[in-house]
Coordinates of C-alpha atoms in Angstrom, one line a residue:
X298 CA 109.1 109.8 144.2
X299 CA 109.1 109.0 140.5
X300 CA 112.0 110.7 138.8
X301 CA 111.5 109.1 135.4
X302 CA 111.3 111.5 132.5
X303 CA 107.9 111.9 131.1
X304 CA 107.2 110.1 127.8
X305 CA 107.4 112.3 124.7
X306 CA 104.0 113.6 123.5
X307 CA 103.2 112.5 119.9
X308 CA 101.7 115.5 118.3
X309 CA 99.2 115.4 115.5
X310 CA 99.2 117.5 112.3
X311 CA 102.3 118.5 110.4
X312 CA 105.4 117.0 112.2
X313 CA 108.3 119.2 113.4
X314 CA 112.0 118.6 113.1
X315 CA 113.2 116.1 110.4
X316 CA 110.3 113.6 109.9
X317 CA 110.5 110.7 107.6
X318 CA 110.0 111.8 104.0
X319 CA 106.9 111.2 101.8
X320 CA 109.1 108.8 99.8
X321 CA 109.9 106.6 102.8
X322 CA 106.2 106.3 103.7
X323 CA 105.3 105.5 100.0
X324 CA 108.0 102.9 100.0
X325 CA 106.7 101.3 103.2
X326 CA 103.1 101.4 101.9
X327 CA 104.2 99.8 98.6
X328 CA 105.6 96.8 100.4
X329 CA 102.5 96.3 102.4
X330 CA 100.2 96.7 99.4
X331 CA 102.2 94.1 97.6
X332 CA 102.2 91.8 100.6
X333 CA 98.6 92.2 101.8
X334 CA 96.7 93.7 99.0
X335 CA 94.8 97.0 99.0
X336 CA 91.8 95.9 101.1
X337 CA 93.8 94.3 103.8
X338 CA 96.3 97.1 104.2
X339 CA 95.3 99.7 106.8
X340 CA 96.7 103.2 107.4
X341 CA 97.5 102.2 110.9
X342 CA 99.6 99.3 109.6
X343 CA 101.5 101.5 107.3
X344 CA 102.1 104.1 110.0
X345 CA 103.4 101.3 112.3
X346 CA 105.7 99.9 109.7
X347 CA 107.0 103.4 108.8
X348 CA 107.4 104.5 112.4
X349 CA 105.1 107.5 112.1
X350 CA 101.9 108.8 113.6
X351 CA 98.9 107.9 111.4
X352 CA 98.1 111.6 111.4
X353 CA 101.2 112.2 109.3
X354 CA 99.8 109.9 106.6
X355 CA 96.5 111.6 106.8
X356 CA 98.2 115.0 106.5
X357 CA 100.3 114.0 103.4
X358 CA 97.9 111.7 101.6
X359 CA 94.4 112.3 102.9
X360 CA 93.2 108.7 102.8
X361 CA 94.2 105.1 102.0
X362 CA 93.1 105.7 98.4
X363 CA 95.3 108.8 98.2
X364 CA 98.3 106.9 99.6
X365 CA 97.7 104.1 97.1
X366 CA 97.5 106.6 94.3
X367 CA 100.9 108.0 95.4
X368 CA 102.4 104.5 95.4
X369 CA 101.2 103.9 91.9
X370 CA 102.1 107.3 90.6
X371 CA 105.6 106.9 92.1
X372 CA 106.0 103.6 90.3
X373 CA 104.8 105.1 87.1
X374 CA 107.1 108.2 87.4
X375 CA 110.1 106.0 88.3
X376 CA 109.8 103.9 85.2
X377 CA 108.0 106.2 82.8
X378 CA 109.9 109.4 83.4
X379 CA 108.2 111.8 81.0
X380 CA 111.1 114.3 81.0
X381 CA 113.6 111.6 80.0
X382 CA 111.3 110.2 77.3
X383 CA 110.6 113.6 75.8
X384 CA 114.1 114.8 76.2
X385 CA 115.5 113.4 72.9
X386 CA 115.1 113.5 69.2
X387 CA 111.5 113.5 67.9
X388 CA 112.5 110.9 65.3
X389 CA 113.3 108.3 68.0
X390 CA 110.4 109.3 70.3
X391 CA 108.2 106.3 69.3
X392 CA 110.8 103.8 70.4
X393 CA 111.4 105.6 73.7
X394 CA 107.7 105.7 74.5
X395 CA 107.3 101.9 73.8
X396 CA 110.4 101.1 75.8
X397 CA 109.2 103.1 78.8
X398 CA 105.8 101.6 78.8
X399 CA 107.0 98.0 78.4
X400 CA 109.7 98.4 81.0
X401 CA 107.0 99.6 83.5
X402 CA 104.5 96.9 82.8
X403 CA 107.1 94.0 82.5
X404 CA 107.8 94.7 86.2
X405 CA 106.0 91.9 88.2
X406 CA 105.5 94.1 91.3
X407 CA 103.8 96.8 89.2
X408 CA 101.5 94.3 87.5
X409 CA 100.6 93.0 91.0
X410 CA 99.7 96.6 92.1
X411 CA 97.6 97.2 88.9
X412 CA 95.5 94.1 89.7
X413 CA 94.2 95.7 92.9
X414 CA 90.8 96.8 91.7
X415 CA 89.3 100.1 90.7
X416 CA 91.8 102.2 92.7
X417 CA 94.6 101.0 90.4
X418 CA 92.6 101.5 87.2
X419 CA 91.8 105.1 88.3
X420 CA 95.4 105.9 88.9
X421 CA 96.5 104.5 85.5
X422 CA 93.8 106.6 83.7
X423 CA 94.8 109.7 85.6
X424 CA 98.5 109.2 84.8
X425 CA 97.9 108.6 81.1
X426 CA 95.6 111.6 80.8
X427 CA 97.1 114.2 83.1
X428 CA 100.8 113.4 82.9
X429 CA 101.6 111.6 79.6
X430 CA 98.9 113.1 77.4
X431 CA 99.2 116.6 78.8
X432 CA 103.0 116.6 78.5
X433 CA 102.9 115.3 75.0
X434 CA 100.6 118.1 73.9
X435 CA 103.0 120.6 75.4
X436 CA 106.0 118.9 73.9
X437 CA 104.5 118.7 70.4
X438 CA 103.0 122.2 70.3
X439 CA 101.0 123.6 67.4
X440 CA 97.4 123.4 66.4
X441 CA 97.3 119.6 66.0
X442 CA 99.2 118.7 69.1
X443 CA 96.1 117.5 71.0
X444 CA 95.1 115.2 68.1
X445 CA 98.6 113.8 67.7
X446 CA 99.1 113.2 71.5
X447 CA 95.6 111.6 71.7
X448 CA 96.5 109.2 68.9
X449 CA 99.8 108.3 70.7
X450 CA 98.2 107.6 74.1
X451 CA 95.4 105.6 72.4
X452 CA 98.0 103.3 70.8
X453 CA 99.9 102.9 74.0
X454 CA 96.7 102.4 76.0
X455 CA 95.7 99.7 73.6
X456 CA 99.1 98.0 74.0
X457 CA 98.7 98.1 77.7
X458 CA 95.2 96.6 77.6
X459 CA 96.0 93.8 75.1
X460 CA 99.4 92.8 76.6
X461 CA 98.8 93.2 80.3
X462 CA 95.3 94.1 81.6
X463 CA 93.2 91.8 79.4
X464 CA 95.9 90.0 77.4
X465 CA 95.2 88.6 74.0
X466 CA 97.4 85.6 73.1
X467 CA 99.2 87.2 70.2
X468 CA 100.1 90.6 71.6
X469 CA 100.9 89.1 75.0
X470 CA 103.3 86.6 73.4
X471 CA 105.5 89.3 71.8
X472 CA 108.7 90.3 73.5
X473 CA 109.2 94.0 74.3
X474 CA 111.6 94.3 71.3
X475 CA 109.0 92.8 69.0
X476 CA 106.3 95.1 70.4
X477 CA 108.6 98.0 69.7
X478 CA 109.2 96.8 66.1
X479 CA 105.5 96.4 65.4
X480 CA 104.2 99.6 67.1
X481 CA 106.9 102.1 66.1
X482 CA 105.4 102.7 62.6
X483 CA 102.0 103.4 64.1
X484 CA 103.4 105.8 66.7
X485 CA 105.5 107.5 64.1
X486 CA 102.4 108.0 62.0
X487 CA 100.4 109.2 65.0
X488 CA 103.1 111.8 65.8
X489 CA 103.3 113.2 62.3
X490 CA 101.6 116.6 61.6
X491 CA 98.3 116.1 59.9
X492 CA 95.9 118.3 57.8
X493 CA 93.1 120.0 59.7
X494 CA 89.8 118.1 59.7
X495 CA 86.5 118.6 61.5
X496 CA 87.5 116.0 64.1
X497 CA 90.9 117.6 64.9
X498 CA 89.2 121.0 65.1
X499 CA 86.7 119.7 67.6
X500 CA 89.5 118.1 69.6
X501 CA 91.5 121.3 69.7
X502 CA 88.5 123.3 70.8
X503 CA 87.7 120.8 73.5
X504 CA 91.3 120.8 74.7
X505 CA 91.3 124.6 74.9
X506 CA 88.0 124.7 76.8
X507 CA 89.2 122.1 79.3
X508 CA 92.4 124.1 79.8
X509 CA 90.6 127.4 80.4
X510 CA 88.2 125.7 82.8
X511 CA 91.1 124.1 84.7
X512 CA 93.0 127.4 85.1
X513 CA 90.0 129.5 85.9
X514 CA 89.9 133.3 85.8

């Protein structure tokens, strides 16, 4: 007679008890994406390394693309903490923005993640649009907030592109401190209130339309 206790059943769907957190899964996935790259990393491999059922990953992230997006978003949020950046004096905001961007992109692991194809590019676009741009509009307030925030994100996006994604020799050779010195006046001008023009009027109307569409009735 076999008196051995039956093996525990691994249930699918939302786990009970005290399962590993999303953060621990994201941390494990980040290590594998860095080691193997996006295409060679499977959800089964992440689940095995994290000690969880693959269904847990599917529940929390939906797909490998969703998991990779969370890895990138976590990395962005860790270095470019919007609440911290926006939590100080408006006069010194340009320097804080540049410091946050350069500290994120000077990290070798993050640059390795950003090199992993269209998935990485999509996450970066979404973060700049939905997190940084949207929060800047809210922070600045007023009728020209969308125009000012758009100018800021355009400058920062240009810096990211010319220093890291498709580096030009001159911008790429600058130190972070030199980048801050050069771009601070441009960001300060971008953040300054400006007179209403036809372009800013269209931008404000477009932003209001997008906001009402997103919130719905």
